[in-house]
Short mmCIF file of C-alpha atoms and ligand atoms in Angstrom, two decimals:
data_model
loop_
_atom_site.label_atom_id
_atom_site.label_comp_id
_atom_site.label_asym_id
_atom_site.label_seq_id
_atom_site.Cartn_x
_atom_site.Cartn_y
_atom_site.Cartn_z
CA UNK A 1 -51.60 1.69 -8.48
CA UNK A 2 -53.80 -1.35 -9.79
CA UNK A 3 -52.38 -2.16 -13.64
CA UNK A 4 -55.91 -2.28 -14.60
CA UNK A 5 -57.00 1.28 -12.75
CA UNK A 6 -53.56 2.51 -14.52
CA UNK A 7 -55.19 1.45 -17.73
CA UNK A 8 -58.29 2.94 -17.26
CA UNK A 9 -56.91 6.45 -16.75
CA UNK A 10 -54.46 6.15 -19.90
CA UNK A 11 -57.49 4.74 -21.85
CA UNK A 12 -60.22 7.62 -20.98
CA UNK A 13 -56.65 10.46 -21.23
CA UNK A 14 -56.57 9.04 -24.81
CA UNK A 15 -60.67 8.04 -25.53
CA UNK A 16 -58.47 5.45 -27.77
CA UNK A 17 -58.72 2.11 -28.11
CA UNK A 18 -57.43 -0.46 -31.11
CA UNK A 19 -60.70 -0.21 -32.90
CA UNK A 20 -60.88 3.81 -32.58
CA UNK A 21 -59.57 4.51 -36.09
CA UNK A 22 -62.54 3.29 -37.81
CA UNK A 23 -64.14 6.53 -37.32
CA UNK A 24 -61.56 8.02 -39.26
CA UNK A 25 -61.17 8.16 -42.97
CA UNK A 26 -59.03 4.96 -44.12
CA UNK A 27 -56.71 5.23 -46.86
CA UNK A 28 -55.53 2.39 -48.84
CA UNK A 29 -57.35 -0.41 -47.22
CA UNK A 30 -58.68 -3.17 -49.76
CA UNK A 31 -62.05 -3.63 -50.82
CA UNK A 32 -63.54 -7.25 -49.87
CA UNK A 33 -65.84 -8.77 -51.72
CA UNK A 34 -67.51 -10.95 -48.64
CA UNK A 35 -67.00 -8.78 -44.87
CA UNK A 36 -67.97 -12.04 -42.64
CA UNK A 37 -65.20 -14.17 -44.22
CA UNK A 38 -63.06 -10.83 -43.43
CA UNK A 39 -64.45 -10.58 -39.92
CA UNK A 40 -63.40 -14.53 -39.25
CA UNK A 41 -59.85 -14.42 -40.52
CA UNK A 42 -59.14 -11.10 -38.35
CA UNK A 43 -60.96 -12.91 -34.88
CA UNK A 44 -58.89 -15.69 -35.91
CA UNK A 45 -55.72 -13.39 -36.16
CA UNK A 46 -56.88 -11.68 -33.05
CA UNK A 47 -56.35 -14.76 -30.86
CA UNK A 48 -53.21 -16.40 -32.22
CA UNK A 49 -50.10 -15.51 -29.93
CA UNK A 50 -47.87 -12.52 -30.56
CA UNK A 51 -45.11 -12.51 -33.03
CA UNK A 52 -42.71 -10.41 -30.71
CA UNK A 53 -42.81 -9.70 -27.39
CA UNK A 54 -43.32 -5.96 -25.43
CA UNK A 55 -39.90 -6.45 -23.74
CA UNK A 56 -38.24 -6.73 -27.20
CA UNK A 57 -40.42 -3.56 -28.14
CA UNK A 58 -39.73 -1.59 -25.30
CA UNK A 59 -35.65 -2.53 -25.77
CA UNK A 60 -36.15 -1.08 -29.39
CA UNK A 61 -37.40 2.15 -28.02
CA UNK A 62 -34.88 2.27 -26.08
CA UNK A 63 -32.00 1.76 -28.21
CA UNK A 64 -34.07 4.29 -31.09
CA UNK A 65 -33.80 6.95 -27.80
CA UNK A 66 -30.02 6.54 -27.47
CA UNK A 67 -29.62 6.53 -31.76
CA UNK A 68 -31.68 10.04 -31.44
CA UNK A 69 -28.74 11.00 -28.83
CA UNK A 70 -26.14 9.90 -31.40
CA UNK A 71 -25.31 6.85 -29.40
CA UNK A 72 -25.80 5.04 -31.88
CA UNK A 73 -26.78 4.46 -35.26
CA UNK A 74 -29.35 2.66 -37.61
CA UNK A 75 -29.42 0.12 -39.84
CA UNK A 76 -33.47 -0.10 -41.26
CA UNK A 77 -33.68 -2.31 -44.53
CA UNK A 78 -35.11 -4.99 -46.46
CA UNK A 79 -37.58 -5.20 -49.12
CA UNK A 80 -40.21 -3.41 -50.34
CA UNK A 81 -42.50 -5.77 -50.15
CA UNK A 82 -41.93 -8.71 -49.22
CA UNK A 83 -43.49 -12.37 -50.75
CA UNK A 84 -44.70 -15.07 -49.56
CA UNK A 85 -42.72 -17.49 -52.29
CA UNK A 86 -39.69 -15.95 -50.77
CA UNK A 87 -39.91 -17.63 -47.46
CA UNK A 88 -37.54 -20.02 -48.17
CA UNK A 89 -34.02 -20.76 -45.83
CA UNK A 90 -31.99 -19.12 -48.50
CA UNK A 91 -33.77 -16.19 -49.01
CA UNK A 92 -33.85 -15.37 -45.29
CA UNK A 93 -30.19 -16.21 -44.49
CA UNK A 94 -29.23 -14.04 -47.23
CA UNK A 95 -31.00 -10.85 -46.41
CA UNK A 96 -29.33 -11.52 -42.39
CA UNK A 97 -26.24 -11.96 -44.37
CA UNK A 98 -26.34 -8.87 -46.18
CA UNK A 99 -27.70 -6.79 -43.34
CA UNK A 100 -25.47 -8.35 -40.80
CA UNK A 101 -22.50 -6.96 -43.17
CA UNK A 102 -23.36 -3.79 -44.04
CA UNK A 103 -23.74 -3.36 -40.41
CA UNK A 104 -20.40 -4.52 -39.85
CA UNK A 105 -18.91 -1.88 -41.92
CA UNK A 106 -21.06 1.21 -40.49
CA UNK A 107 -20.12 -0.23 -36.78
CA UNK A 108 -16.23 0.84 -38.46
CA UNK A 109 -17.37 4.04 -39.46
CA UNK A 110 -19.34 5.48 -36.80
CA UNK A 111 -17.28 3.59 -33.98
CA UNK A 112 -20.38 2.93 -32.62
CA UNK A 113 -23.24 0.25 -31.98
CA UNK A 114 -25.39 -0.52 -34.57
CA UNK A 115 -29.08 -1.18 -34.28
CA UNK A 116 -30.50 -3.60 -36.93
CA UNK A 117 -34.18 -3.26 -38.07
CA UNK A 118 -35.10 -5.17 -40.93
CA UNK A 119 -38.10 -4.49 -43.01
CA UNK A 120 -39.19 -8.02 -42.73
CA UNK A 121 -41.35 -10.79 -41.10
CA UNK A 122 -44.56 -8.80 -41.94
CA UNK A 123 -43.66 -5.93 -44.97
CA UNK A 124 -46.37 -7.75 -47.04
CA UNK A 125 -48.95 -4.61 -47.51
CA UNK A 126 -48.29 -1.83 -50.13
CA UNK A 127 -49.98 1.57 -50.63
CA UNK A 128 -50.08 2.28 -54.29
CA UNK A 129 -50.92 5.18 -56.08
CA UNK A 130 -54.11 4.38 -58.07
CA UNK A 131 -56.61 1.41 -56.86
CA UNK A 132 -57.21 -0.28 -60.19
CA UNK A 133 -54.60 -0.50 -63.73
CA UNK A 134 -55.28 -1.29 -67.01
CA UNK A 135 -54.02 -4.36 -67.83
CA UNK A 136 -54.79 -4.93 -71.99
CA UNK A 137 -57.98 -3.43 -71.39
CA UNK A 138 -59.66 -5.14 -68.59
CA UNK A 139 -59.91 -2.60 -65.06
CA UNK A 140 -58.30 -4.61 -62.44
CA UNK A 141 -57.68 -3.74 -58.73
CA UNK A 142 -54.07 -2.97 -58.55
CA UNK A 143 -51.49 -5.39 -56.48
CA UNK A 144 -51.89 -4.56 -52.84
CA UNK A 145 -48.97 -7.18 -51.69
CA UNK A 146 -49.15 -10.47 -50.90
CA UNK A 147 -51.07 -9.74 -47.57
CA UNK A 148 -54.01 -9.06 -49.23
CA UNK A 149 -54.04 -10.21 -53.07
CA UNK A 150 -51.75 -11.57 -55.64
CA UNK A 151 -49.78 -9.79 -58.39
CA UNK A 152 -51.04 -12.18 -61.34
CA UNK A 153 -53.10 -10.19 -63.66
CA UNK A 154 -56.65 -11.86 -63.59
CA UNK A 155 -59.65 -10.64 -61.78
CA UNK A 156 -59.56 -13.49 -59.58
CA UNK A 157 -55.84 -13.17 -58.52
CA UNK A 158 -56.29 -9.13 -57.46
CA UNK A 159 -59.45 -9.70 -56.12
CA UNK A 160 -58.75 -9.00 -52.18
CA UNK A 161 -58.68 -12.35 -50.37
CA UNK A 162 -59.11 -12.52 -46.54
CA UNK A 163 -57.63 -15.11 -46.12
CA UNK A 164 -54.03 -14.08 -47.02
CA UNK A 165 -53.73 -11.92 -44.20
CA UNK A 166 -53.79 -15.26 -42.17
CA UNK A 167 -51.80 -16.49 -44.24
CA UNK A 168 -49.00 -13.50 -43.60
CA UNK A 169 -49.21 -13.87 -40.18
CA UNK A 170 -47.87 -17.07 -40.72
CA UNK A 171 -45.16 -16.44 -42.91
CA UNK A 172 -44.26 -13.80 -41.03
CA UNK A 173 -43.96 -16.15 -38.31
CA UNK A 174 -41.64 -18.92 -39.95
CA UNK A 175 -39.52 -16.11 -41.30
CA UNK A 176 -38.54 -14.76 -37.45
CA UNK A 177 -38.53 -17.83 -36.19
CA UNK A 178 -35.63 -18.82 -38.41
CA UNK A 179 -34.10 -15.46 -38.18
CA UNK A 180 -34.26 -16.07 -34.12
CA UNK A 181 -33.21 -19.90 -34.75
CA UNK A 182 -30.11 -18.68 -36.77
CA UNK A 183 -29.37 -15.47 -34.69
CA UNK A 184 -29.49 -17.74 -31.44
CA UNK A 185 -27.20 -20.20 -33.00
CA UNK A 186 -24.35 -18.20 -34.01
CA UNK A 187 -25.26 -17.64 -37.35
CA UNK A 188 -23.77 -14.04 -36.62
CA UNK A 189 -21.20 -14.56 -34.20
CA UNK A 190 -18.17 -12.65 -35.24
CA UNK A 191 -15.72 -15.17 -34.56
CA UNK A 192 -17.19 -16.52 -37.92
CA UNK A 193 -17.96 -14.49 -40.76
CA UNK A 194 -17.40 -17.30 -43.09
CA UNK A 195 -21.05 -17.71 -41.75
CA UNK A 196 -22.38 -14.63 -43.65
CA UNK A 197 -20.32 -14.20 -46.61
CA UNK A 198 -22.53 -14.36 -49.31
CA UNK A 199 -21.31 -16.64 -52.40
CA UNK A 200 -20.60 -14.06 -54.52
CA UNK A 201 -18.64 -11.44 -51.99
CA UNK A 202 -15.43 -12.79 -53.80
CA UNK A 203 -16.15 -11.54 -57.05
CA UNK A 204 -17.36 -8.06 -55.66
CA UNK A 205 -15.95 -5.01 -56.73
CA UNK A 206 -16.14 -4.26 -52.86
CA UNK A 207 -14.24 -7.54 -52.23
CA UNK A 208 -11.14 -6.60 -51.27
CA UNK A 209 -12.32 -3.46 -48.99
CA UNK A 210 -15.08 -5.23 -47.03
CA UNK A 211 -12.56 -8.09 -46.24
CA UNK A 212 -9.89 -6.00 -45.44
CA UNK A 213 -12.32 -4.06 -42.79
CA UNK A 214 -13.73 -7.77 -41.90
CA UNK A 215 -10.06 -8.78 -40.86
CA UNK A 216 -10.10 -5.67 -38.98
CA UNK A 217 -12.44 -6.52 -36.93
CA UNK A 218 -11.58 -10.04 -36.42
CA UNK A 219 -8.31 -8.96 -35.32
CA UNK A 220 -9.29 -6.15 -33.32
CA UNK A 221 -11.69 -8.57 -31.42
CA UNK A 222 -9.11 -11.70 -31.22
CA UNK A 223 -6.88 -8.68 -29.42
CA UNK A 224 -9.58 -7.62 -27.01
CA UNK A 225 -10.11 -11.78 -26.15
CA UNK A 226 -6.43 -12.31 -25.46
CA UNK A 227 -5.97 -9.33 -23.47
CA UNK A 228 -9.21 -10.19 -21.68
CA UNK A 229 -8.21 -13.83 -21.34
CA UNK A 230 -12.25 -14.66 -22.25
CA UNK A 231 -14.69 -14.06 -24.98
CA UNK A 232 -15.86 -10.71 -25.60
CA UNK A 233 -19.46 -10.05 -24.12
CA UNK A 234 -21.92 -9.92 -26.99
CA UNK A 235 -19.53 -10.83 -30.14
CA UNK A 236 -21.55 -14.04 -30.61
CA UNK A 237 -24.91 -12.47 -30.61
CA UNK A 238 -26.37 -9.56 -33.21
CA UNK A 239 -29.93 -8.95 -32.51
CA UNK A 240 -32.52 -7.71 -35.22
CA UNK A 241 -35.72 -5.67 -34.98
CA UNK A 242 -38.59 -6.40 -37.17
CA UNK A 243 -40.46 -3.41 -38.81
CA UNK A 244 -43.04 -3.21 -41.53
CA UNK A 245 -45.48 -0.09 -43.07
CA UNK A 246 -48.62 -0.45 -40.75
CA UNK A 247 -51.28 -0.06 -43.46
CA UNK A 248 -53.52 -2.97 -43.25
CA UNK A 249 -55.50 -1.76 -39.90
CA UNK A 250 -58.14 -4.75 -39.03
CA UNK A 251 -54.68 -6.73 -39.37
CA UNK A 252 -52.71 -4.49 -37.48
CA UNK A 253 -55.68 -4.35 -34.73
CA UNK A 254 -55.66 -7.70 -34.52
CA UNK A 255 -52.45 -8.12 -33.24
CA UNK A 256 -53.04 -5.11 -30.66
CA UNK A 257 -53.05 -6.37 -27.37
CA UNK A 258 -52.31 -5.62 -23.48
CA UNK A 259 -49.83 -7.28 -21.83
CA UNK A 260 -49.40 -8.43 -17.83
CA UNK A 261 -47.59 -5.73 -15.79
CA UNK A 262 -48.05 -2.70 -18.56
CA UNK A 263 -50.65 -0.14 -19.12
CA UNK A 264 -50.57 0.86 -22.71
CA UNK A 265 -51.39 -1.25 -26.02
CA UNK A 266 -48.69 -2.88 -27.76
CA UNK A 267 -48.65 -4.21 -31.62
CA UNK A 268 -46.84 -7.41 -31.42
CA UNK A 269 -46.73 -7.93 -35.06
CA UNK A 270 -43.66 -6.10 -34.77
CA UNK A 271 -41.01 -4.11 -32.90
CA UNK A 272 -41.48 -1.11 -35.08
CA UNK A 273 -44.15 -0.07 -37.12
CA UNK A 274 -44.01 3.07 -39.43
CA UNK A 275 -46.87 5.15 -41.37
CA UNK A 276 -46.04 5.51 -44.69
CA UNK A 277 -46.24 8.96 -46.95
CA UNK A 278 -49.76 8.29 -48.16
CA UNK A 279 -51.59 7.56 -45.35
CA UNK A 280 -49.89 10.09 -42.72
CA UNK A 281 -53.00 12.51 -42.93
CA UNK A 282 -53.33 13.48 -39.15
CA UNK A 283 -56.91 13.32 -38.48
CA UNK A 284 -56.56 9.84 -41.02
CA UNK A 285 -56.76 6.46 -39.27
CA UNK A 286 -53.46 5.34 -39.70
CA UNK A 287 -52.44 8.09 -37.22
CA UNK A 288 -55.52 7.67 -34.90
CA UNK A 289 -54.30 3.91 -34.64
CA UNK A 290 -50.70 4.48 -34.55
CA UNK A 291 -51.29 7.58 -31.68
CA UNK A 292 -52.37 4.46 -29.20
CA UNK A 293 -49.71 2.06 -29.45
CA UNK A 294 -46.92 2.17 -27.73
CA UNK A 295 -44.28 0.86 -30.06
CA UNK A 296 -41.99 3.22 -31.43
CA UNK A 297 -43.06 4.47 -34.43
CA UNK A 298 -41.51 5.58 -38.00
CA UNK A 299 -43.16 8.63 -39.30
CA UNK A 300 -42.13 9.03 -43.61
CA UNK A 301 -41.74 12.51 -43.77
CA UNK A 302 -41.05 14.58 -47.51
CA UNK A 303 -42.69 16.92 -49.57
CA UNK A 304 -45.99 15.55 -48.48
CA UNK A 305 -45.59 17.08 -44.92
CA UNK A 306 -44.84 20.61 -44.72
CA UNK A 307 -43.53 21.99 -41.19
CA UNK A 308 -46.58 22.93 -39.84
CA UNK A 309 -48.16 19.38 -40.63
CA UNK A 310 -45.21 17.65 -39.44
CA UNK A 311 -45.39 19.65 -36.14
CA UNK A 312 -48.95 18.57 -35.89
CA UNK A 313 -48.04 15.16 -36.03
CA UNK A 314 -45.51 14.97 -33.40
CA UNK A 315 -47.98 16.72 -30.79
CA UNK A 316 -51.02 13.74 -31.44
CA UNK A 317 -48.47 11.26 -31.83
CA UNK A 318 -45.94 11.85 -29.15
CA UNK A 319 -47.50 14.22 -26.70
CA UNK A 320 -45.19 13.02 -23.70
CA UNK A 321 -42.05 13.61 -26.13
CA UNK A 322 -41.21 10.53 -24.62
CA UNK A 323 -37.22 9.50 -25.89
CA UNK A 324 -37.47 7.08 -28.73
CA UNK A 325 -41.05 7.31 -29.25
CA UNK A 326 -40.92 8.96 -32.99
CA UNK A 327 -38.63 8.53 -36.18
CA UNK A 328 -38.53 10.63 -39.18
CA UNK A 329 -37.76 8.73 -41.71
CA UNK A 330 -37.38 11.44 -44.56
CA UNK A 331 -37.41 10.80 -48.43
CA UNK A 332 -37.19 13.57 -50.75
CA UNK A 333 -35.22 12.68 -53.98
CA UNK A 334 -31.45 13.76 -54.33
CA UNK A 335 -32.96 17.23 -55.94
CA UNK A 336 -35.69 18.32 -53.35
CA UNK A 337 -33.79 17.40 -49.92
CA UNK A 338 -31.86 20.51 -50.02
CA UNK A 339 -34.63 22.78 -50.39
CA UNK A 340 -37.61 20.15 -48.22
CA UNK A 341 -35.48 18.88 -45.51
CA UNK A 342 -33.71 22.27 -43.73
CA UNK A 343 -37.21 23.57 -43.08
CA UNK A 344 -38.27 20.34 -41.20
CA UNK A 345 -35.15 19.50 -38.74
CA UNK A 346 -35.72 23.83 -37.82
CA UNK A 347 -39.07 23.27 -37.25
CA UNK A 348 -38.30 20.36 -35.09
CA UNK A 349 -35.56 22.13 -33.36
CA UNK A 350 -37.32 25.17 -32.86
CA UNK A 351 -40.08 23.14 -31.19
CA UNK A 352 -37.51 21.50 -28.30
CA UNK A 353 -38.49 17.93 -30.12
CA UNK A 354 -35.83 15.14 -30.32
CA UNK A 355 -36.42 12.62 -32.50
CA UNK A 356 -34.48 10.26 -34.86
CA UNK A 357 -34.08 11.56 -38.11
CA UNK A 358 -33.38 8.49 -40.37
CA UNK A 359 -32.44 9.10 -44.04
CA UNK A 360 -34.94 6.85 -46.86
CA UNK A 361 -32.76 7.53 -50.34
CA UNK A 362 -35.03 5.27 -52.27
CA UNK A 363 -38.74 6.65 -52.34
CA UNK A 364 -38.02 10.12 -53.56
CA UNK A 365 -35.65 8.67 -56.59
CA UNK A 366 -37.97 6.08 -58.11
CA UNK A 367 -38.20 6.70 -61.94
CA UNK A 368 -39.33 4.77 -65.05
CA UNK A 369 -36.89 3.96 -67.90
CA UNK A 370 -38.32 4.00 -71.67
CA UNK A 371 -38.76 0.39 -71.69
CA UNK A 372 -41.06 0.84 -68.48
CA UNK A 373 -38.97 -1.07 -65.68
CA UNK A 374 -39.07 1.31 -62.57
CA UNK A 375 -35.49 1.91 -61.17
CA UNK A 376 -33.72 3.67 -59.24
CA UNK A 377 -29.53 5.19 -59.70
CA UNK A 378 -27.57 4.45 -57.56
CA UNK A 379 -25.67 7.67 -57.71
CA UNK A 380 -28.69 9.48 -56.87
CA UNK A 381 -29.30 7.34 -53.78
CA UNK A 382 -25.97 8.26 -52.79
CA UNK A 383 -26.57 11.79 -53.43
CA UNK A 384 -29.55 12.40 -51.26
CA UNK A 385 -27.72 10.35 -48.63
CA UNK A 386 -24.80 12.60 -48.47
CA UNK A 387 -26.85 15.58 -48.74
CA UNK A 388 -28.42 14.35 -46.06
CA UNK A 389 -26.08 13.79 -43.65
CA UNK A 390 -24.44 17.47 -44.64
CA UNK A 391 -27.65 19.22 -44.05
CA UNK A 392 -28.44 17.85 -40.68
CA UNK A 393 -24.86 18.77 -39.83
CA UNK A 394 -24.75 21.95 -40.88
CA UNK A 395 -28.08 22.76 -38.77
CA UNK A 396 -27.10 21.15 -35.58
CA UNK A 397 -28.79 18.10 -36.17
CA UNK A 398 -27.61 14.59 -37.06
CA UNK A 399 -28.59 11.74 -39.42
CA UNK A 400 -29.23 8.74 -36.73
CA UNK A 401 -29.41 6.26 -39.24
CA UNK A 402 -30.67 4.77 -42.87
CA UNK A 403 -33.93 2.99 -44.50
CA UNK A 404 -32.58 0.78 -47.39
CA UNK A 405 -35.10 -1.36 -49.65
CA UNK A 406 -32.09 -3.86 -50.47
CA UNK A 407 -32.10 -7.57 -51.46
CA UNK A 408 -29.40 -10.00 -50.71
CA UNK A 409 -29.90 -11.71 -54.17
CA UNK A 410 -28.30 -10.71 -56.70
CA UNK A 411 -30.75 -8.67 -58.72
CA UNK A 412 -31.06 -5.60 -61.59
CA UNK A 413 -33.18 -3.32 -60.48
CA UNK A 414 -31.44 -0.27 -59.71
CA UNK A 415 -28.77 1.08 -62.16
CA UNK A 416 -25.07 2.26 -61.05
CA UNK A 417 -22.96 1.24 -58.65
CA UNK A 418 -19.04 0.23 -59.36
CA UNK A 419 -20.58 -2.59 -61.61
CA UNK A 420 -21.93 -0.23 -63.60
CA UNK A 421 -25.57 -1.41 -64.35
CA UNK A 422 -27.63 0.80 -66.79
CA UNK A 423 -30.95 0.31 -68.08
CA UNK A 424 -30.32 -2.43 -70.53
CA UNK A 425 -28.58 -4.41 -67.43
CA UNK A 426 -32.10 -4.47 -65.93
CA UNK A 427 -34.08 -7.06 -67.56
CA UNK A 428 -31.34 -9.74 -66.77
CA UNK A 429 -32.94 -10.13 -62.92
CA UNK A 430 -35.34 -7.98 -62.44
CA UNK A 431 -37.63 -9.40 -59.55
CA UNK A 432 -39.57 -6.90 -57.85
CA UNK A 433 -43.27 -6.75 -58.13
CA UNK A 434 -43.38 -3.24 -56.46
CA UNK A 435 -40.05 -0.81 -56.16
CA UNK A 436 -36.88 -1.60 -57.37
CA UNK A 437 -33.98 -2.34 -54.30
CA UNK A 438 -30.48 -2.47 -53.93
CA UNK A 439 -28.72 -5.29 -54.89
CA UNK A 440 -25.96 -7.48 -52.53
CA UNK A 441 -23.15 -5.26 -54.08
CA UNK A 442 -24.63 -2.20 -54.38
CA UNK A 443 -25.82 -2.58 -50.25
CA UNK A 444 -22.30 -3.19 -49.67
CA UNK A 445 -20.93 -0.43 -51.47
CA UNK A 446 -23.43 2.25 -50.05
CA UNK A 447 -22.57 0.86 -46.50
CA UNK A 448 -19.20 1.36 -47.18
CA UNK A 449 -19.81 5.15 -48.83
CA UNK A 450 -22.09 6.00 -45.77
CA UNK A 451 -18.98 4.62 -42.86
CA UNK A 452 -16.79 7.04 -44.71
CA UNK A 453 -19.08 10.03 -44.17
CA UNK A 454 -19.33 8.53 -40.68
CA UNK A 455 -15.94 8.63 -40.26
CA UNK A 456 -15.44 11.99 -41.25
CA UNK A 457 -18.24 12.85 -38.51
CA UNK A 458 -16.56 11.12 -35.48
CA UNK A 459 -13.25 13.08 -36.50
C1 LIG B 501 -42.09 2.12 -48.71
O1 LIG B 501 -41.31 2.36 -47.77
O2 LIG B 501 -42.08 1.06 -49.37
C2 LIG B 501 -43.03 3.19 -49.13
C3 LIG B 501 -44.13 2.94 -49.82
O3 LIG B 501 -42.60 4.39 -48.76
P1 LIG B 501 -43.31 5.82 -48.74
O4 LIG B 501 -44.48 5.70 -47.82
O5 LIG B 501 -42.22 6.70 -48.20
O6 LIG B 501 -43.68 6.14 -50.15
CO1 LIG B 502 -40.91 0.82 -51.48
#
């Protein structure tokens, strides 16, 4: 059949189209102060070329299809937001770094691939929990991320700014086009990790067990080469996924397009958007947007979305329960997953569903210390991950992977870990303008606690 007679019907089975969530209540979106300098930057954004491509999406969806068959597992992580000043060469390379070796490590544990989405190349948005603050008095609108104002408190700096969301698009676009520079140039060929070790691996409590699973895997490949008698097929290139919390929707829109030789509607501002906890209402706009695209999509699922909602959710978003199509990315707190999350993977079993069922430690374990720095413990992270994996086990499910807000720097903003950080540790580098993440050695060690639960699953 004619592509665009193919379109037609999909369009009028739907009545969607990238626009159609504006008759729907919007959560979270900014207020601007001038609408026509809004309209221009978004036509603007609207006819600048894609930042990924719907080949690269529809290999994601793929891949997320066989990790919901336990083929394979996931690596999601980055920061939580990201900022602009932080598109610099170092920066970049060391998140890959960090990613690329955690991933190593879980590839040992679950003896199978890994796929690699980072929260990057557009995570510049955040939902936050009350529109203005108090700062010394004065009502300000709260930070909203660097997409759409800046974190300085003065009534010019959080007033919402149009122009930054061109500005993200760019960013966005110099950060994956030096991720796909360095990716395409070996940067994370295996043959050398000297590439990716961070500078301060060596003084890592962790040290000594990620290199000893490093030479593993070096000498496990140089073995397959030699018997071979040529390179292993793939060893020289690790691909990553982009992903970011679709919240800004006239940005999001924008970037909404058809593409030659497909039917549906693809957002190419990247592979894998998600719908975050407070704007996953389903007759919201977030979800009438996100219900036309055909990326894959992250759902966050916790308290916030009881079975009956969640059930609700599945059926507008994925009504073809098409493999791949939907990840739960769950996030209850290390005290509330064993009571939330058994109720959810039933309800999803009991309704035939597959899906990915990704575990988010961070968001339900966020907590302010007395001298007001948000953090997070590590030992509670670990908790709720553990838990997590246990419960899906014990119901017949499994954990297909992990959503990490981690930093390759070498940061104090969560507490615990075998460095032992407590609260008084955190002022020393505390960065963050939004949630607290992971630092280089705390990533590592959590990779290396969830392989060994791995492990003990492939047994
Ligand atoms: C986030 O992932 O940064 C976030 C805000 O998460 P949630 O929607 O789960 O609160
Ligand atoms: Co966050």
């Amino acid at each position: 059949m004619h592509v665009e007679m193919e379109r037609a019907m999909v369009a009028s089975r739907r009545q969607w189209a990238p626009d159609s969530w504006s008759g729907h209540s919007a959560l979270q979106q900014p207020e601007y102060p001038n609408l026509p300098v809004l309209q221009r930057a978004l036509a603007e954004l609207s006819n600048l070329p894609p930042l990924v491509t719907s080949w690269e999406v529809v290999a994601l969806k793929e891949q997320l299809a066989r990790a919901a068959a336990g083929q394979c597992f996931v690596l999601q992580g980055g920061d939580c937001a990201e900022r602009f000043a932080d598109c610099s060469s170092q920066r970049i390379a060391n998140q890959l770094k960090i990613l690329i070796q955690m991933s190593l490590v879980l590839v040992q544990g679950a003896r199978k691939p890994v796929v690699r989405i980072g929260r990057f190349a557009g995570q510049y948005a955040k939902p936050r929990s009350a529109d203005y603050e108090d700062v010394q008095g004065v009502r300000l609108p709260s930070y909203r991320g660097d997409l759409i104002n800046r974190p300085e408190p003065t009534l010019e700096a959080r007033t919402p700014d149009p122009n930054l969301l061109l500005r993200g698009y760019e960013r966005a676009a110099l950060t994956l086009n030096f991720i796909r520079a360095l990716v395409k140039g070996g940067f994370a060929d295996l043959h050398h990790p000297e590439y990716w070790d961070l500078d301060w691996t060596k003084h890592s409590p962790q040290a000594e067990e990620y290199h000893n699973l490093l030479r593993s895997i070096t000498d496990s490949l140089r073995f397959m080469e030699n018997i071979l008698g040529a390179p292993a097929g793939g060893s020289d290139r690790i691909d990553f996924y982009t992903s970011h919390e679709a919240l800004h929707l006239g940005y999001e829109q924008a970037q909404t397009r058809q593409v030659p030789h497909r039917t549906g509607w693809y957002n190419l501002s990247t592979h894998f958007p998600w719908i975050g906890i407070r704007t996953i209402a389903p007759d919201g706009a977030h979800v009438e947007y996100m219900r036309g695209i055909d990326n894959p999509i992250g759902m966050k699922v916790g308290q916030a979305t009881p079975p009956d909602m969640l059930l609700k959710l599945m059926d507008i978003l994925d009504p073809d329960r098409e493999p791949g199509r939907l990840t739960l990315i769950h996030r209850f707190g290390a005290e509330k997953i064993a009571a939330g999350l058994p109720p959810l993977v039933e309800a999803v079993t009991a309704a035939g569903r597959r899906v990915l069922w990704i575990c988010d430690p961070m968001h339900g374990n966020t907590k302010s210390t007395s001298s007001g720095y948000k953090t997070r413990d590590f030992g509670e992270i670990e908790s709720e991950l553990s838990q997590a994996f246990d419960i899906h086990a014990r119901l017949g499910s499994h954990l297909g992977g992990v959503h990490i807000e981690l930093t390759g720097e070498n940061v104090t903003e969560c507490t615990g870990g075998a460095r032992g950080l407590n609260e008084h540790d955190l002022h020393r580098a505390y960065e963050t303008e939004v949630d607290p993440r992971l630092n280089y050695e705390q990533s590592l060690e959590l990779a290396l606690l969830v392989a060994n639960k791995l492990r003990a699953e492939s047994r």
